[in-house]
Coordinates of C-alpha atoms in Angstrom, one line a residue:
Chain V
M1 CA 28.8 -29.6 -35.3
F2 CA 31.6 -27.1 -36.2
N3 CA 29.6 -26.0 -39.2
I4 CA 28.0 -23.2 -37.2
L5 CA 31.3 -21.5 -37.1
Q6 CA 30.8 -20.5 -40.7
Y7 CA 27.8 -18.2 -39.9
P8 CA 28.9 -14.5 -39.7
F9 CA 26.8 -13.8 -36.7
I10 CA 28.6 -16.6 -34.8
Q11 CA 31.9 -15.2 -35.9
N12 CA 30.9 -11.7 -34.8
A13 CA 29.8 -13.1 -31.4
L14 CA 33.1 -14.9 -31.0
L15 CA 35.2 -11.8 -31.9
A16 CA 33.3 -9.4 -29.7
G17 CA 33.0 -11.9 -26.9
S18 CA 36.8 -12.6 -26.9
C19 CA 37.6 -8.8 -26.8
V20 CA 35.3 -8.3 -23.9
A21 CA 36.7 -11.4 -22.1
V22 CA 40.3 -10.2 -22.3
V23 CA 39.5 -6.7 -20.9
A24 CA 37.1 -8.1 -18.3
A25 CA 39.7 -10.6 -17.0
I26 CA 42.5 -8.0 -16.6
V27 CA 40.2 -5.4 -15.0
G28 CA 38.6 -8.2 -12.9
Y29 CA 42.0 -9.1 -11.5
F30 CA 42.5 -5.6 -10.1
M31 CA 38.9 -5.6 -8.8
V32 CA 39.5 -8.8 -6.8
V33 CA 42.9 -7.5 -5.6
R34 CA 41.3 -4.2 -4.5
G35 CA 38.3 -5.7 -2.9
L36 CA 36.0 -4.1 -5.4
T37 CA 34.0 -7.1 -6.5
F38 CA 30.7 -5.7 -5.2
A39 CA 31.1 -2.9 -7.8
G40 CA 31.2 -5.6 -10.4
H41 CA 27.7 -6.6 -9.4
A42 CA 26.4 -3.1 -8.8
L43 CA 27.6 -1.3 -11.9
P44 CA 25.8 -3.5 -14.4
N45 CA 22.5 -3.0 -12.5
I46 CA 23.2 0.7 -12.6
G47 CA 23.9 0.4 -16.3
F48 CA 20.6 -1.3 -16.8
A49 CA 18.8 1.7 -15.3
G50 CA 20.7 4.0 -17.6
A51 CA 19.7 1.9 -20.6
A52 CA 16.0 2.0 -19.5
G53 CA 16.2 5.8 -19.2
A54 CA 17.7 6.1 -22.7
V55 CA 14.9 3.9 -24.2
L56 CA 12.4 6.2 -22.5
L57 CA 14.0 9.2 -24.0
G58 CA 14.2 7.5 -27.4
I59 CA 18.0 7.4 -27.7
D60 CA 20.4 4.5 -28.0
P61 CA 20.3 2.4 -24.8
V62 CA 24.1 1.9 -25.0
I63 CA 24.6 5.7 -24.5
G64 CA 22.5 5.5 -21.3
L65 CA 24.5 2.4 -20.2
F66 CA 27.8 4.3 -20.5
A67 CA 26.5 7.5 -19.0
F68 CA 25.1 5.8 -15.9
T69 CA 27.9 3.4 -15.2
I70 CA 30.6 6.1 -15.6
G71 CA 28.6 8.6 -13.5
A72 CA 28.1 6.0 -10.8
A73 CA 31.8 5.1 -10.9
I74 CA 32.8 8.7 -10.2
G75 CA 30.2 9.0 -7.5
I76 CA 31.5 5.8 -5.8
G77 CA 35.0 7.1 -6.0
I78 CA 34.1 10.4 -4.4
L79 CA 31.8 9.0 -1.7
G80 CA 33.6 5.9 -0.7
K81 CA 37.0 7.0 0.6
R82 CA 37.5 4.3 3.0
L83 CA 37.1 0.6 2.5
N84 CA 34.2 0.3 5.0
E85 CA 32.4 3.2 3.5
R86 CA 32.7 2.1 0.0
D87 CA 30.4 -0.9 -0.2
T88 CA 27.7 1.2 1.5
A89 CA 28.2 4.0 -1.1
I90 CA 28.0 1.4 -3.9
G91 CA 24.8 -0.2 -2.5
I92 CA 23.1 3.1 -2.0
I93 CA 23.9 4.4 -5.5
M94 CA 22.9 1.0 -6.9
T95 CA 19.5 0.8 -5.2
F96 CA 18.7 4.5 -6.1
T97 CA 19.5 3.9 -9.8
L98 CA 17.6 0.6 -9.9
G99 CA 14.6 2.5 -8.5
L100 CA 15.0 4.9 -11.3
G101 CA 15.3 2.1 -13.8
I102 CA 12.0 0.6 -12.6
L103 CA 10.4 4.0 -12.9
F104 CA 11.7 4.4 -16.5
L105 CA 10.4 1.0 -17.5
S106 CA 7.0 1.6 -16.1
L107 CA 6.8 5.0 -17.8
Y108 CA 7.7 3.4 -21.1
A109 CA 4.5 2.2 -22.7
G110 CA 5.9 -0.3 -25.3
Y111 CA 7.7 -3.6 -24.8
A112 CA 11.3 -2.5 -24.1
E113 CA 12.9 -5.2 -26.0
R114 CA 16.3 -3.5 -26.1
V115 CA 16.2 -3.0 -22.3
Y116 CA 15.6 -6.7 -21.8
S117 CA 18.5 -7.6 -24.1
I118 CA 20.6 -5.3 -21.8
L119 CA 19.5 -7.5 -18.9
F120 CA 20.2 -10.8 -20.5
G121 CA 22.7 -10.1 -23.3
Q122 CA 22.3 -10.2 -27.0
I123 CA 25.6 -11.5 -28.2
V124 CA 24.4 -13.5 -31.1
G125 CA 22.6 -10.5 -32.5
I126 CA 25.7 -8.3 -32.6
S127 CA 26.5 -6.4 -35.8
P128 CA 29.9 -6.0 -37.5
V129 CA 29.9 -2.3 -36.4
D130 CA 29.2 -3.4 -32.8
V131 CA 32.2 -5.7 -33.1
Q132 CA 34.4 -2.9 -34.3
I133 CA 33.3 -0.6 -31.5
T134 CA 33.8 -3.3 -28.9
A135 CA 37.2 -4.2 -30.3
V136 CA 38.5 -0.6 -30.3
S137 CA 37.1 0.2 -26.8
S138 CA 38.6 -3.0 -25.5
L139 CA 42.0 -2.2 -27.0
L140 CA 42.0 1.3 -25.5
T141 CA 41.0 0.0 -22.0
F142 CA 43.7 -2.7 -22.3
I143 CA 46.4 -0.1 -23.1
L144 CA 45.2 2.1 -20.3
V145 CA 45.6 -0.8 -17.8
L146 CA 49.1 -1.5 -19.1
I147 CA 50.1 2.2 -18.6
L148 CA 48.6 2.2 -15.0
F149 CA 49.8 -1.3 -14.2
R150 CA 52.5 -0.8 -11.5
P151 CA 51.0 2.2 -9.6
L152 CA 47.6 0.4 -9.7
L153 CA 49.1 -2.8 -8.3
F154 CA 51.2 -0.9 -5.7
S155 CA 48.3 1.1 -4.4
S156 CA 46.1 -2.0 -4.3
F157 CA 48.6 -3.7 -2.1
D158 CA 49.6 -0.8 0.1
P159 CA 47.9 2.5 -0.4
E160 CA 49.8 4.3 2.4
V161 CA 53.3 3.5 1.1
A162 CA 52.2 4.1 -2.5
E163 CA 50.9 7.5 -1.5
A164 CA 54.1 8.3 0.4
R165 CA 56.0 7.2 -2.7
G166 CA 54.2 9.8 -4.8
V167 CA 51.5 7.6 -6.4
P168 CA 48.3 9.7 -6.9
V169 CA 46.2 7.2 -5.1
R170 CA 42.8 9.0 -5.1
P171 CA 42.8 10.0 -8.8
L172 CA 44.0 6.5 -9.7
T173 CA 41.1 5.0 -7.8
I174 CA 38.6 7.1 -9.7
I175 CA 40.3 6.4 -13.0
F176 CA 40.1 2.7 -12.3
L177 CA 36.4 2.8 -11.3
V178 CA 35.7 4.5 -14.6
M179 CA 37.7 1.8 -16.4
I180 CA 35.4 -0.8 -14.6
A181 CA 32.4 1.2 -15.8
I182 CA 33.6 1.1 -19.4
T183 CA 34.4 -2.7 -19.2
V184 CA 31.0 -3.4 -17.6
S185 CA 29.2 -1.4 -20.3
L186 CA 31.0 -3.5 -23.0
A187 CA 30.4 -6.8 -21.2
V188 CA 26.7 -6.0 -20.6
Q189 CA 26.1 -6.1 -24.3
V190 CA 27.7 -9.6 -24.5
V191 CA 26.5 -11.5 -21.4
G192 CA 23.8 -9.1 -20.1
A193 CA 23.7 -7.1 -16.9
L194 CA 22.8 -10.0 -14.7
L195 CA 25.8 -12.0 -15.7
V196 CA 28.6 -9.5 -16.1
F197 CA 30.0 -10.6 -12.8
T198 CA 30.7 -14.0 -14.4
L199 CA 33.2 -12.5 -16.9
L200 CA 34.7 -9.9 -14.6
I201 CA 35.2 -11.8 -11.4
G202 CA 35.0 -15.5 -12.4
P203 CA 38.2 -15.9 -14.4
A204 CA 40.2 -13.5 -12.1
A205 CA 39.1 -15.2 -8.9
T206 CA 40.0 -18.6 -10.3
A207 CA 43.4 -17.4 -11.7
I208 CA 44.4 -15.8 -8.4
R209 CA 43.9 -19.2 -6.7
V210 CA 46.3 -20.8 -9.2
A211 CA 48.9 -18.2 -10.0
R212 CA 51.8 -17.0 -7.9
S213 CA 52.6 -13.7 -9.6
P214 CA 50.4 -10.9 -10.7
L215 CA 51.5 -11.3 -14.3
W216 CA 50.6 -15.0 -14.4
A217 CA 47.3 -14.4 -12.7
I218 CA 46.4 -12.0 -15.4
V219 CA 47.6 -14.3 -18.2
I220 CA 45.6 -17.2 -16.8
A221 CA 42.5 -15.0 -16.2
I222 CA 42.5 -13.8 -19.8
S223 CA 42.9 -17.4 -21.1
L224 CA 40.1 -18.6 -18.9
G225 CA 37.8 -15.7 -19.8
V226 CA 38.3 -16.2 -23.6
C227 CA 37.8 -20.0 -23.2
Y228 CA 34.6 -19.6 -21.2
T229 CA 33.2 -17.1 -23.7
C230 CA 34.0 -18.9 -26.9
L231 CA 33.0 -22.3 -25.4
G232 CA 29.7 -20.8 -24.1
I233 CA 28.9 -19.3 -27.5
F234 CA 29.8 -22.5 -29.3
L235 CA 27.6 -24.6 -27.0
A236 CA 24.7 -22.3 -27.1
A237 CA 24.8 -22.1 -30.9
N238 CA 24.8 -25.9 -31.1
N239 CA 22.0 -26.2 -28.5
G240 CA 20.0 -23.5 -30.2
V241 CA 17.6 -23.0 -27.2
W242 CA 19.5 -22.3 -24.1
P243 CA 21.0 -18.8 -23.8
V244 CA 24.7 -18.1 -24.2
S245 CA 25.0 -16.3 -20.8
F246 CA 23.8 -19.5 -19.1
F247 CA 26.6 -21.5 -20.6
I248 CA 29.2 -19.0 -19.8
A249 CA 28.1 -18.6 -16.2
S250 CA 27.9 -22.4 -15.7
I251 CA 31.4 -23.0 -17.1
S252 CA 32.8 -20.2 -14.9
F253 CA 31.2 -21.7 -11.8
G254 CA 32.2 -25.2 -12.8
V255 CA 35.8 -24.3 -13.1
Y256 CA 36.0 -22.1 -10.0
L257 CA 34.5 -24.7 -7.6
P258 CA 37.1 -27.4 -8.0
V259 CA 39.9 -24.9 -8.0
R260 CA 38.6 -23.3 -4.8
F261 CA 38.6 -26.6 -3.0
L262 CA 41.7 -28.1 -4.4
S263 CA 44.0 -25.0 -4.5
P264 CA 45.0 -25.3 -0.8
L265 CA 46.5 -28.7 -1.6
W266 CA 49.1 -27.4 -4.0
R267 CA 49.4 -24.0 -2.4
G268 CA 50.8 -25.7 0.7
R269 CA 53.8 -26.9 -1.2
Q270 CA 55.6 -23.8 -2.1
E271 CA 59.2 -23.3 -3.2
R272 CA 60.9 -22.5 0.0
T273 CA 64.4 -23.7 0.5
S274 CA 64.4 -26.2 3.3
D275 CA 65.1 -24.0 6.3
P276 CA 63.5 -25.7 9.3
A277 CA 63.7 -22.5 11.3
I278 CA 61.6 -20.7 8.8
N279 CA 59.2 -23.5 8.0
R280 CA 58.2 -24.0 11.6
G281 CA 54.6 -25.1 12.2
R282 CA 53.1 -24.2 8.9
S283 CA 50.3 -26.5 7.7
A284 CA 49.3 -27.2 4.2
W285 CA 46.2 -25.1 4.7
G286 CA 48.2 -22.1 5.7
A287 CA 46.2 -21.8 8.9
D288 CA 49.1 -21.8 11.3
S289 CA 49.0 -20.3 14.8
D290 CA 50.9 -17.1 13.6
T291 CA 48.1 -16.2 11.2
A292 CA 45.4 -16.8 13.8
S293 CA 47.1 -14.6 16.4
Q294 CA 47.6 -11.9 13.8
E295 CA 43.9 -11.9 13.0
G296 CA 43.1 -11.3 16.7
D297 CA 45.5 -8.4 16.7
Q298 CA 43.9 -7.1 13.5
E299 CA 40.6 -6.9 15.3
Q300 CA 42.2 -4.9 18.1
R301 CA 43.8 -2.6 15.6
N302 CA 40.5 -2.0 13.9
T303 CA 39.0 -1.0 17.2
F304 CA 42.0 1.3 17.8
E305 CA 41.5 2.9 14.4
V306 CA 37.9 3.5 15.1
M307 CA 38.9 5.2 18.3
E308 CA 41.4 7.3 16.4
H309 CA 38.8 8.2 13.9
M310 CA 36.5 9.3 16.7
Q311 CA 39.3 11.6 17.9
G312 CA 39.3 13.2 14.5
S313 CA 42.5 11.8 13.1
P314 CA 42.2 11.5 9.3
K315 CA 43.7 8.1 8.8
A316 CA 44.1 7.5 5.1
R317 CA 43.9 3.8 5.7
G318 CA 41.8 1.5 3.6
E319 CA 41.4 3.8 0.6
V320 CA 39.6 2.3 -2.3
Chain U
M1 CA 77.6 9.5 12.6
T2 CA 81.1 10.4 11.6
Q3 CA 80.7 11.5 8.0
G4 CA 82.5 14.9 8.0
T5 CA 79.9 17.6 8.6
Q6 CA 76.9 16.5 10.6
E7 CA 73.8 17.1 8.6
L8 CA 70.4 17.5 10.1
V9 CA 68.1 14.8 8.8
I10 CA 65.0 16.1 10.5
N11 CA 64.4 19.6 12.0
L12 CA 61.1 20.4 13.7
E13 CA 60.6 23.9 15.2
H14 CA 57.4 24.5 17.3
V15 CA 55.3 22.3 15.1
R16 CA 51.6 22.1 15.6
I17 CA 49.3 19.7 13.9
Q18 CA 45.5 20.0 14.2
F19 CA 42.6 18.6 12.3
G20 CA 39.6 20.9 12.6
R21 CA 39.4 21.7 16.3
S22 CA 41.3 18.7 17.6
I23 CA 44.9 19.3 18.3
I24 CA 47.1 16.2 17.7
L25 CA 50.5 17.8 18.4
E26 CA 50.6 21.1 20.1
D27 CA 54.2 22.2 20.1
I28 CA 57.0 19.9 19.1
S29 CA 60.6 20.8 18.4
M30 CA 63.4 18.4 17.8
T31 CA 66.3 17.5 15.5
V32 CA 67.6 14.1 14.2
N33 CA 71.1 13.7 13.0
Q34 CA 72.4 11.4 10.3
G35 CA 72.7 7.8 11.3
E36 CA 70.8 8.2 14.6
F37 CA 68.5 5.5 15.9
I38 CA 65.4 7.2 17.4
V39 CA 62.6 5.3 19.1
V40 CA 59.2 7.0 19.2
L41 CA 57.1 6.2 22.3
G42 CA 53.8 7.4 23.7
P43 CA 50.3 6.3 24.4
N44 CA 47.7 5.6 21.7
G45 CA 46.5 8.7 19.9
A46 CA 49.6 10.7 21.0
G47 CA 50.3 11.4 17.3
K48 CA 53.2 9.1 16.6
S49 CA 52.0 7.9 13.3
T50 CA 50.8 11.4 12.5
L51 CA 54.4 12.6 13.0
L52 CA 55.6 10.1 10.4
K53 CA 52.9 11.2 8.0
L54 CA 54.0 14.8 8.5
L55 CA 57.6 13.9 7.6
L56 CA 56.3 12.0 4.5
G57 CA 54.4 15.1 3.3
L58 CA 51.1 13.3 3.6
I59 CA 49.7 15.9 6.0
K60 CA 50.7 19.6 6.7
Q61 CA 51.5 21.3 9.9
S62 CA 49.3 24.1 11.0
R63 CA 52.1 26.0 12.6
G64 CA 55.9 25.8 12.8
V65 CA 58.7 24.7 10.5
V66 CA 59.4 21.2 9.3
S67 CA 62.4 20.3 7.2
V68 CA 63.6 16.9 6.1
L69 CA 67.2 16.9 4.8
G70 CA 67.0 20.7 4.6
Q71 CA 63.8 20.8 2.5
P72 CA 60.1 20.9 3.3
P73 CA 58.5 17.5 3.3
R74 CA 57.1 16.3 -0.1
R75 CA 55.4 13.1 -1.3
G76 CA 57.5 10.8 -3.4
N77 CA 60.7 11.7 -1.6
R78 CA 63.1 8.8 -2.3
A79 CA 65.3 9.9 0.5
I80 CA 62.7 8.5 2.9
G81 CA 61.9 4.8 3.3
Y82 CA 58.6 4.1 5.0
A83 CA 57.0 0.9 6.4
P84 CA 53.5 1.7 7.8
Q85 CA 51.8 0.1 10.7
H86 CA 51.8 -3.5 9.8
R87 CA 48.6 -5.4 9.0
V88 CA 48.1 -8.9 7.8
L89 CA 49.1 -8.9 4.2
E90 CA 46.4 -10.1 1.8
S91 CA 46.9 -13.7 0.8
D92 CA 44.6 -13.4 -2.2
L93 CA 46.9 -11.1 -4.2
A94 CA 49.0 -13.7 -6.0
L95 CA 52.1 -11.7 -4.9
R96 CA 55.4 -13.2 -4.1
A97 CA 57.9 -11.8 -1.5
R98 CA 60.0 -10.4 -4.3
D99 CA 57.1 -8.6 -5.9
V100 CA 56.4 -6.8 -2.6
V101 CA 60.0 -5.7 -2.4
G102 CA 60.0 -4.7 -6.0
F103 CA 57.3 -2.1 -5.3
G104 CA 59.9 -0.2 -3.4
L105 CA 62.1 0.0 -6.6
D106 CA 59.6 1.0 -9.3
G107 CA 56.0 0.6 -8.0
N108 CA 55.3 4.2 -8.5
R109 CA 56.4 4.3 -12.2
W110 CA 53.9 4.0 -15.1
G111 CA 53.8 1.0 -17.4
T112 CA 54.2 -2.6 -16.7
G113 CA 58.0 -2.6 -16.5
L114 CA 60.1 -5.3 -18.2
P115 CA 61.8 -8.1 -16.3
S116 CA 65.5 -7.4 -16.3
R117 CA 68.5 -9.1 -14.8
K118 CA 69.6 -5.8 -13.2
R119 CA 66.2 -5.4 -11.5
A120 CA 66.3 -9.0 -10.2
E121 CA 69.8 -8.5 -8.9
I122 CA 68.8 -5.3 -7.0
I123 CA 65.8 -7.1 -5.4
D124 CA 67.9 -10.2 -4.6
K125 CA 70.4 -8.0 -2.8
A126 CA 67.6 -6.3 -0.8
L127 CA 66.2 -9.7 0.1
A128 CA 69.6 -10.8 1.2
E129 CA 70.1 -7.7 3.4
V130 CA 67.0 -8.6 5.4
D131 CA 67.7 -12.4 5.4
A132 CA 64.6 -13.1 3.2
T133 CA 66.4 -15.0 0.5
A134 CA 64.9 -18.3 1.7
F135 CA 61.4 -17.2 1.0
A136 CA 62.0 -14.9 -1.9
D137 CA 59.5 -16.7 -4.1
A138 CA 56.9 -17.7 -1.6
P139 CA 53.4 -16.2 -1.7
I140 CA 53.2 -13.4 0.9
G141 CA 50.0 -14.8 2.4
Q142 CA 52.0 -17.8 3.7
L143 CA 54.6 -15.8 5.5
S144 CA 54.7 -15.1 9.2
G145 CA 54.3 -11.6 10.7
G146 CA 58.1 -11.3 11.2
E147 CA 58.8 -12.4 7.7
Q148 CA 56.3 -10.0 6.2
Q149 CA 57.9 -7.2 8.3
R150 CA 61.3 -8.0 7.0
L151 CA 60.0 -7.7 3.4
L152 CA 58.4 -4.3 4.2
I153 CA 61.8 -3.1 5.6
A154 CA 63.5 -4.3 2.4
Q155 CA 60.9 -2.5 0.3
A156 CA 61.5 0.7 2.3
L157 CA 65.3 0.4 1.8
L158 CA 65.2 0.0 -2.0
S159 CA 65.4 3.7 -2.8
D160 CA 68.6 3.9 -0.7
P161 CA 67.0 6.3 1.8
R162 CA 68.7 8.5 4.3
L163 CA 65.8 8.3 6.7
L164 CA 63.8 5.2 7.6
L165 CA 60.4 5.6 9.2
L166 CA 59.1 2.3 10.7
D167 CA 55.6 2.4 12.3
E168 CA 55.2 -0.3 14.9
P169 CA 57.4 -3.0 13.2
L170 CA 57.4 -5.0 16.5
A171 CA 53.7 -5.2 16.9
N172 CA 52.2 -8.7 16.7
L173 CA 55.6 -10.4 17.0
D174 CA 56.7 -13.0 19.5
I175 CA 59.9 -12.4 21.4
S176 CA 62.3 -14.2 19.2
H177 CA 61.0 -12.5 16.0
E178 CA 61.0 -9.2 17.8
Q179 CA 64.7 -9.7 18.5
E180 CA 65.3 -10.6 14.8
I181 CA 63.7 -7.3 13.7
V182 CA 65.5 -5.3 16.3
S183 CA 68.9 -6.6 15.3
L184 CA 68.0 -6.2 11.6
V185 CA 67.0 -2.6 12.0
T186 CA 70.1 -1.9 14.1
R187 CA 72.4 -3.5 11.5
V188 CA 70.8 -1.5 8.7
C189 CA 71.0 1.7 10.7
R190 CA 74.7 1.3 11.5
S191 CA 75.9 -0.2 8.2
R192 CA 74.1 2.3 6.0
N193 CA 74.4 5.2 8.4
V194 CA 70.7 5.9 7.8
S195 CA 68.6 7.7 10.4
V196 CA 65.8 5.5 11.8
M197 CA 62.6 6.6 13.5
L198 CA 60.9 3.5 14.9
V199 CA 57.5 3.8 16.6
T200 CA 56.8 1.2 19.3
H201 CA 54.8 0.6 22.4
D202 CA 57.6 -1.2 24.3
I203 CA 61.1 0.3 24.7
N204 CA 62.6 -2.7 26.4
P205 CA 63.7 -4.8 23.3
L206 CA 65.3 -1.6 21.9
L207 CA 67.0 -0.2 25.1
P208 CA 70.4 -1.7 24.3
V209 CA 70.5 -0.3 20.7
V210 CA 68.7 3.0 20.7
D211 CA 70.5 6.4 20.6
R212 CA 67.6 8.6 21.7
V213 CA 64.0 8.4 22.6
L214 CA 61.2 10.7 21.5
Y215 CA 58.4 10.4 24.0
M216 CA 55.1 11.9 22.9
A217 CA 52.1 12.5 25.1
N218 CA 49.5 15.2 25.6
G219 CA 50.4 17.0 22.4
H220 CA 53.9 17.6 23.7
S221 CA 57.2 15.7 23.5
A222 CA 60.5 15.0 25.2
I223 CA 63.6 13.8 23.4
G224 CA 66.9 12.5 24.8
T225 CA 68.6 9.3 25.8
P226 CA 66.4 6.7 27.6
E227 CA 68.1 7.6 30.9
E228 CA 67.2 11.3 30.4
V229 CA 63.6 10.9 29.2
I230 CA 62.2 7.8 30.8
T231 CA 62.2 9.0 34.4
S232 CA 59.4 9.6 36.8
A233 CA 59.9 13.3 36.9
K234 CA 60.1 13.9 33.2
L235 CA 57.1 11.7 32.3
T236 CA 55.0 13.2 35.1
E237 CA 55.7 16.6 33.6
L238 CA 54.9 15.4 30.1
Y239 CA 51.7 13.6 31.1
D240 CA 50.7 16.3 33.6
S241 CA 49.7 13.5 36.0
P242 CA 51.6 11.3 38.3
V243 CA 53.7 8.7 36.4
E244 CA 56.1 6.3 38.0
V245 CA 59.0 4.6 36.1
V246 CA 59.8 1.2 37.6
K247 CA 62.9 -0.8 36.8
A248 CA 62.6 -4.5 37.4
L249 CA 64.3 -7.6 36.1
G250 CA 66.4 -5.4 33.8
R251 CA 63.3 -4.0 32.2
V252 CA 61.6 -0.6 32.3
F253 CA 57.9 -0.1 33.0
V254 CA 56.0 3.1 32.9
V255 CA 53.2 3.0 35.5
G256 CA 50.3 5.4 35.6
A257 CA 50.3 6.1 31.9
E258 CA 48.3 4.0 29.6
T259 CA 51.1 3.2 27.2

């Protein structure tokens, strides 16, 4: 059963897959935190269109993949200033590029095998050179995240205060979107465009439910991502028929589901010192009356902001 | 307020703010001294938050002179602590109370930062100052509105500011938590001798502690003690329509203005 690990193509797949899993997990954490998960679904589709265009022009699909995802990331960053505008901007850019992708495919006469491998992933066909390229780009993205770490987290949590404190919130947003684009382009080659979401959001979403601090969330997300990928490749290689991306997606879903339902149970018991005045009326599910009333007020505030917006006040609230 | 020479913390001279054609503030002049507790009142859309953003250097005036501690406003000024209008903090961030406070210390610096004992001590001290030690390690999503507000104040205090800008810290709080925040801000203001500008809708919980009131309406403003500013005559002039100030049960109500 473990004999398959001797084959070079399996070793290559495990190496490239692990590199991608690490970067996808750490970038995915910030995507979840910033409410950018929809971009994790849209950018791979946009990348697919780019790959199709590249095939039509007779160049390497990977170049089209990078060009389209990075271009779209910058476009999303410029168009979607506010939270509520952003998903619309992402959706409109995604559908336009998907339309282009379909056009490119229909114009291309031959069987676009490489385009389909972009859609579904081709990790077991990955070459040693691909592994090197993937490893180096993953490392560079990883280092960039480390450099941007604190301002990125601060501006995710509270863009207004971060901006007042001198964090360049807008440029940072665009840089981060480009980092997502690069990560997506790397991950597409492993799990395919349709399943990138699995590697980006799956581990991070699970980790955030378990961890209490950002650092732990990232460490757990990376561990989960690497485990999912390696286990998926191993199972697929043993099975021989079912695709790798199916296994990775299923493991990711299979872990998220129980964590999602069970996490409120241990989240209820947090380390507060026993001060009854502070612990008043808080249930294990965290749905106490305080929170409920705040949600009502939040609605009011949103209405208020809309009114302010109509009066022309440029509230910088809800930046990407 | 008794530190040798009195220094002006804020100085506004005939300031106008407009975005495109809409004028938010037409002509506002005022000064704030060191250690003063100022409450900013006014109806929705009167430009209260806009004024704070002006002082933070996030927007520019279209006319007039603005100076904060003798200099034009600029972003990243560590002499200003700022807690914006409060919203429900995300519970899905995997952030603890101390992480939120830590942003105030080094959230704007590059890199991941290394855990250090000194950093932890500074944050512990800040948490203690706002009585948040009991929930220092709790996830923020589980904290009540009042608890979250205290963390935001602690965060704003971490750069040891000389001016504290608090936008609606009392919104969404019940009376007892409102009282807690009022006494906390008063204590911070007096013990640190830091100037406070606190935006609110209701002056009543702050009447016993405030030094002066800045009342904004109609693009204009009036500043003075509550007795000077919150009067029928003054507010009628400011709103340019009949306004009546009613005192009942030891509380002040402004009738005729949609505060």
